Amino acid sequence: MDPGQRSILQFAPFQSVVDEGFWHRLSSLKLNRLGIDETPISITGFYAPCSHNMVSNRFTLVADSLPDESSKEAFLPEIKRGNRSRCPVPGILYNTNTLEGFQSLDKQKLMKIEAKKIFDDICSGKVEEDPSVLLRFLLISFVDLKKWTFHYWFAFPALVLDPPATVSNLMPASEWFSKEELESLKDSCKNWRATSSTTDIPFFLVSIPSNSSATIRHLSAFDECLRDGHQLLFGFYDHCHLPKNSGWPLRNFLWFIARRCKLQKIIFFCYREKHGFADMELSLVGEASVSISQDLLKHQDLPNIVGWELNNRGKKAARFISLAETMDPTRLAIAAADLNLKLMRWRQLPSLDLNTLSSTKCLLIGAGTLGCQVARTLMAWGVHNITLVDSGKVSMSNPLRQSLYTLDDCLNGGEYKATAAVKSLTRIYPAVRAEPVIMAVPMPGHPVPSTEESTVLEDCRKLQDLISSHDVVFLLTDTRESRWLPSLLCADANKITITAALGFDSFLVMRHGAGPLSNTYDIETNTLNCASTERDSGRVQRLGCYFCNDVVAPIDSTSNRTLDQQCTVTRPGLAPIASSLAVELVVGILHHPSGIFAGAEFCNSNEQQPLGILPHQIRGSISQFSQMNLVGHASNTCTACSSVVVSQYRNRGLDFVVEAINHPTYLEDITGLTDLINSANSFDLDWADDDQAADIED
Amino acid sequence: MAARGDGTLSSTEFYLAASAFSDQWRKFNASSSQWKWVPCHRRPLTSINQEEGYLSSENVVLPTSIEEVRCEDDVGENDECSCSEDCFIDDAVLIQNGDSMRRQRLYDLHIVYSASYMVPVLFFRGYYSDGQPLLLDDIRKDLSANMTELLTESQWTFITQEEHPLLNRPWFTLHPCGTSDWMKLLRSHDNYLTSWFSLVGQVFGLKLPLEMLK
């Protein structure tokens, strides 16, 4: 196209970019100072001349665009100074309290208000003093402080010339100016940009006297330059990089020139940079032609106004941004929670399986001293699915030893432990999926009156469901008999089961062996076929459960001196130790290729996993500061996990359970313990006359 | 600058290395985004010590960042509240075509000194050209386009989200706990930061020009 031809001058609109810091500060202002106040706020935008030949510069808002939170005059315009990379532009922000409010703002009216200010500044001479007011802008927004999302829309009001301005001879500056003019202009630009008092003034005159020594002057020097008869160009910082278009600032600039300087032929200079210096190939010069009517010169009415920014899809609609990932405390907590585990895997333990851990569902029976600590340690390992079962309420002595409770949980009769525990876990880590179950575990040796039988049956069923819907079960109660039913149900369902039990100064932590009726179990020989095993024959003896070592059935434990009787009296250091070992044991099982079928490992075991060995039982003593790894194989006469008992349960279901609960010797009879005891009794023991010979200590 | 055997450097050494590094960069790498020293102080109400701060390079376009037309959030559609009364057809506005509607991905890189590890730490964040921040997954896609296989498998590059020590907002960072280890092995140049950046920059596909490495 012949550059001499006239065509309509088309302006490239501003493109906005809002730095995250702006939204942070606005959210903070809203929360701490503004509340529901919707008074418009004076803000400052920034832009700079284009500095790249492929990419336009953008109109920016940063945190500093907003008034300081502590400043007293939050609503008065602040003079923000810029620098060579940010030219300040005054603007106004209308922030609404609701999305509906945002959508129903009268946008035309608001834009006209700002356009009127520009118009008035042009007419009054303010522009010559402070040219940046030609670029006054408007921002409307709605900040959703719950979802951390932001709806916003910029308007850059432009006074429309009617008919539109035309342009001819639009070319790179290097082609328009003579060699001497170019050199002197480059120098002058350099000075203008290097001087702090002028570097942020985006509109200026280029005055070329007859000696070709071009200089940059303030707009206010127009009359003087006119008198001197120099050639005048009207220059401005152009954000746009395009070779055939000028940026948006020229629109209002032309209007100003037409109205104030009364010129119809205007030579403009789009100033663009490269590496901080004027780039005369990228910068443009053109001849604009504006038709001045009496209306334009004299009228006090506003012309037409345009300027709403198009959104990312090119539509005239608001923009939307979500900052939930970087502002929502819950999401930040989730990202941080993983950090330690991921670091561990990266630096020490590449085989760490965080996915398995986070998806494993853990059932904790008991939310007391052991339960609280196990729950916390599980969360530290990245386990997020935790169910706590406990029928009790938090009492005043609990918070000291039970790490999830505080005094508040004890008031007004005390909160249910299960509920209080879940609340506490959620406060620590908001993304935990913790469930409370307020329920008592039915226990043998505590016969059930017929009025309560249906409740007990209900509880049994609930327990069955819980166990079948979880992957790992922790038995963390304070009586022996309360562990019986869960142990049976776990043996039946072949679930990973961990027992932790406390004495006064000793503890036991153990993993139950696989169930007797799991697929690979051979009933005849009471052995397992292990999928992966160190032995060629593939037959490993099944490991025992908590009850395998006992020769008495679980009964009311008031007279029986087993390990966890009356364990409300234990040395405080024990529970955290036992709980920690219980969780570490589970992590080991979950990483072991054989899982629940893994045999007992000792410290000189050949098959050591990256996490270490996987023992069967750990018995520790605080009085000796010692710890032992032991193994106990499954017993044929076990009242909880022997094939006899589990088969009975499978055949007769809850009837069997109820019978065991109500008749203390029933379990001993069917497992053959009764016979065993009788046969022991039949020995003639001179010294055991008055005692029952059956009093065999655990 | 004498090389310290253990791969660390002091805070003053960091400041000097940073000045030299950004000067060299300006000299030999003028066409890329430049580094700027930003003085910053952690203790409020004290005067700014010029030597305390960080190196910043902003609005960086990665060399192989693929510009795609990303699908926008659907929410935009619901929000379409147009100016109904504005029927004025504006002939003077340039309608930007689809090409310029592509959202470019930009990065800010800050090199901050860590007093506890005594090494430089890279903090960075990515965002679309309209300001929407990039998620870690998006950033990984950009980075894996640039990283050599060596680095992807490397035990030395580990990205986490942490609070920027001076700006108090969450930024991403290359975890510094391995830095002194590989700096012990890598130390190839007088300027600590030049050696350091010759590895770290590769994560972003930013290669140092040969002249800088001499």
Coordinates of C-alpha atoms in Angstrom, one line a residue, chain A residues 8-13 15-21 24 55 58 99 103 106-108 151-153 160 242 245 248 251 275 304-306 308 311-323 325-326 332 335 339 342-343 346-347, chain B residues 30-32 36 72-83 85-86 88 90-96 100-101 103-104 106 108 125 127-133 135 154-158 160-162 168-170 175 177-178 181:
Chain A
I8 CA -8.2 5.2 9.0
L9 CA -5.8 5.2 11.9
Q10 CA -6.3 2.1 13.9
F11 CA -5.1 2.0 17.5
A12 CA -4.0 -1.1 19.3
P13 CA -5.8 -1.3 22.7
Q15 CA -3.7 -5.2 27.3
S16 CA -3.8 -5.5 31.0
V17 CA -1.9 -7.7 33.3
V18 CA -2.5 -7.7 37.0
D19 CA 0.3 -8.9 39.2
E20 CA -0.7 -11.4 41.9
G21 CA 0.5 -8.9 44.5
H24 CA -3.2 -10.0 47.7
V55 CA 5.7 -8.4 22.1
R58 CA 1.3 -4.4 28.9
L99 CA -21.0 -10.9 42.1
Q103 CA -22.6 -7.6 37.1
D106 CA -23.7 0.8 35.2
K107 CA -20.6 0.4 33.2
Q108 CA -21.3 3.1 30.6
H151 CA -13.7 -11.0 38.6
Y152 CA -12.4 -7.8 37.0
W153 CA -12.7 -5.6 34.0
V160 CA -13.8 9.2 19.9
L242 CA 3.2 -3.4 15.6
N245 CA -0.4 0.6 14.2
W248 CA -3.9 3.5 22.5
R251 CA -6.3 8.5 20.8
H275 CA 17.6 -2.4 25.7
N304 CA -18.6 9.2 22.2
I305 CA -16.5 7.1 24.5
V306 CA -15.0 3.6 23.9
W308 CA -13.8 -1.5 27.7
N311 CA -11.3 -10.5 27.6
N312 CA -9.1 -13.5 26.6
R313 CA -11.6 -14.8 24.2
G314 CA -11.9 -11.5 22.4
K315 CA -15.3 -10.8 23.9
K316 CA -16.5 -7.7 25.6
A317 CA -16.8 -9.3 29.0
A318 CA -15.1 -9.4 32.3
R319 CA -12.0 -11.4 33.1
F320 CA -11.7 -14.0 35.8
I321 CA -8.7 -15.2 37.7
S322 CA -8.4 -17.8 40.4
L323 CA -5.6 -17.5 43.0
E325 CA -3.6 -22.3 44.7
T326 CA -1.5 -19.6 46.2
L332 CA -1.1 -24.3 50.9
A335 CA 1.1 -28.7 49.4
L339 CA 7.0 -31.6 51.4
K342 CA 8.7 -36.0 49.3
L343 CA 12.0 -34.7 50.5
W346 CA 14.0 -37.8 47.1
R347 CA 17.0 -37.8 49.4
Chain B
A30 CA 22.2 -8.7 25.9
S31 CA 19.3 -10.1 23.9
S32 CA 17.9 -12.0 26.8
K36 CA 18.6 -6.6 38.2
E72 CA -10.2 -20.8 29.0
D73 CA -12.2 -21.4 32.2
D74 CA -15.8 -21.8 31.5
V75 CA -16.6 -19.3 34.1
G76 CA -15.8 -16.5 31.7
E77 CA -18.9 -17.4 29.7
N78 CA -21.2 -16.9 32.6
D79 CA -19.7 -13.6 33.4
E80 CA -20.4 -12.1 30.1
C81 CA -21.9 -8.9 31.1
S82 CA -21.8 -6.6 28.2
C83 CA -22.4 -2.9 27.8
E85 CA -26.2 0.5 25.5
D86 CA -22.9 0.9 23.8
F88 CA -21.2 2.8 18.8
D90 CA -15.6 2.1 16.7
D91 CA -13.7 2.1 13.4
A92 CA -10.5 3.2 15.0
V93 CA -9.8 0.2 17.2
L94 CA -7.5 -2.5 16.0
I95 CA -9.2 -5.9 16.3
Q96 CA -6.5 -8.3 17.4
S100 CA -2.3 -12.3 19.6
M101 CA -4.9 -13.8 21.8
R103 CA -1.7 -16.5 26.3
Q104 CA 2.0 -16.4 26.6
L106 CA 6.1 -15.8 31.5
D108 CA 10.0 -14.4 37.2
R125 CA 7.0 -18.4 39.5
Y127 CA 2.1 -16.9 35.0
Y128 CA 0.1 -16.3 31.8
S129 CA 0.5 -12.9 30.2
D130 CA -2.8 -11.7 31.8
G131 CA -1.5 -12.5 35.3
Q132 CA -3.1 -15.9 36.0
P133 CA -0.5 -17.9 37.9
L135 CA 0.2 -24.4 38.5
S154 CA 18.6 -36.0 38.8
Q155 CA 18.6 -36.1 42.5
W156 CA 19.7 -32.5 42.5
T157 CA 16.7 -30.8 41.1
F158 CA 13.7 -30.9 43.4
T160 CA 8.8 -27.4 46.1
Q161 CA 6.5 -24.6 46.9
E162 CA 7.7 -22.4 49.7
N168 CA 6.0 -13.5 51.8
R169 CA 4.0 -15.2 49.1
P170 CA 4.2 -18.8 48.0
H175 CA 15.4 -27.1 47.0
C177 CA 19.8 -29.0 50.3
G178 CA 21.8 -30.6 47.5
D181 CA 27.2 -31.1 47.2

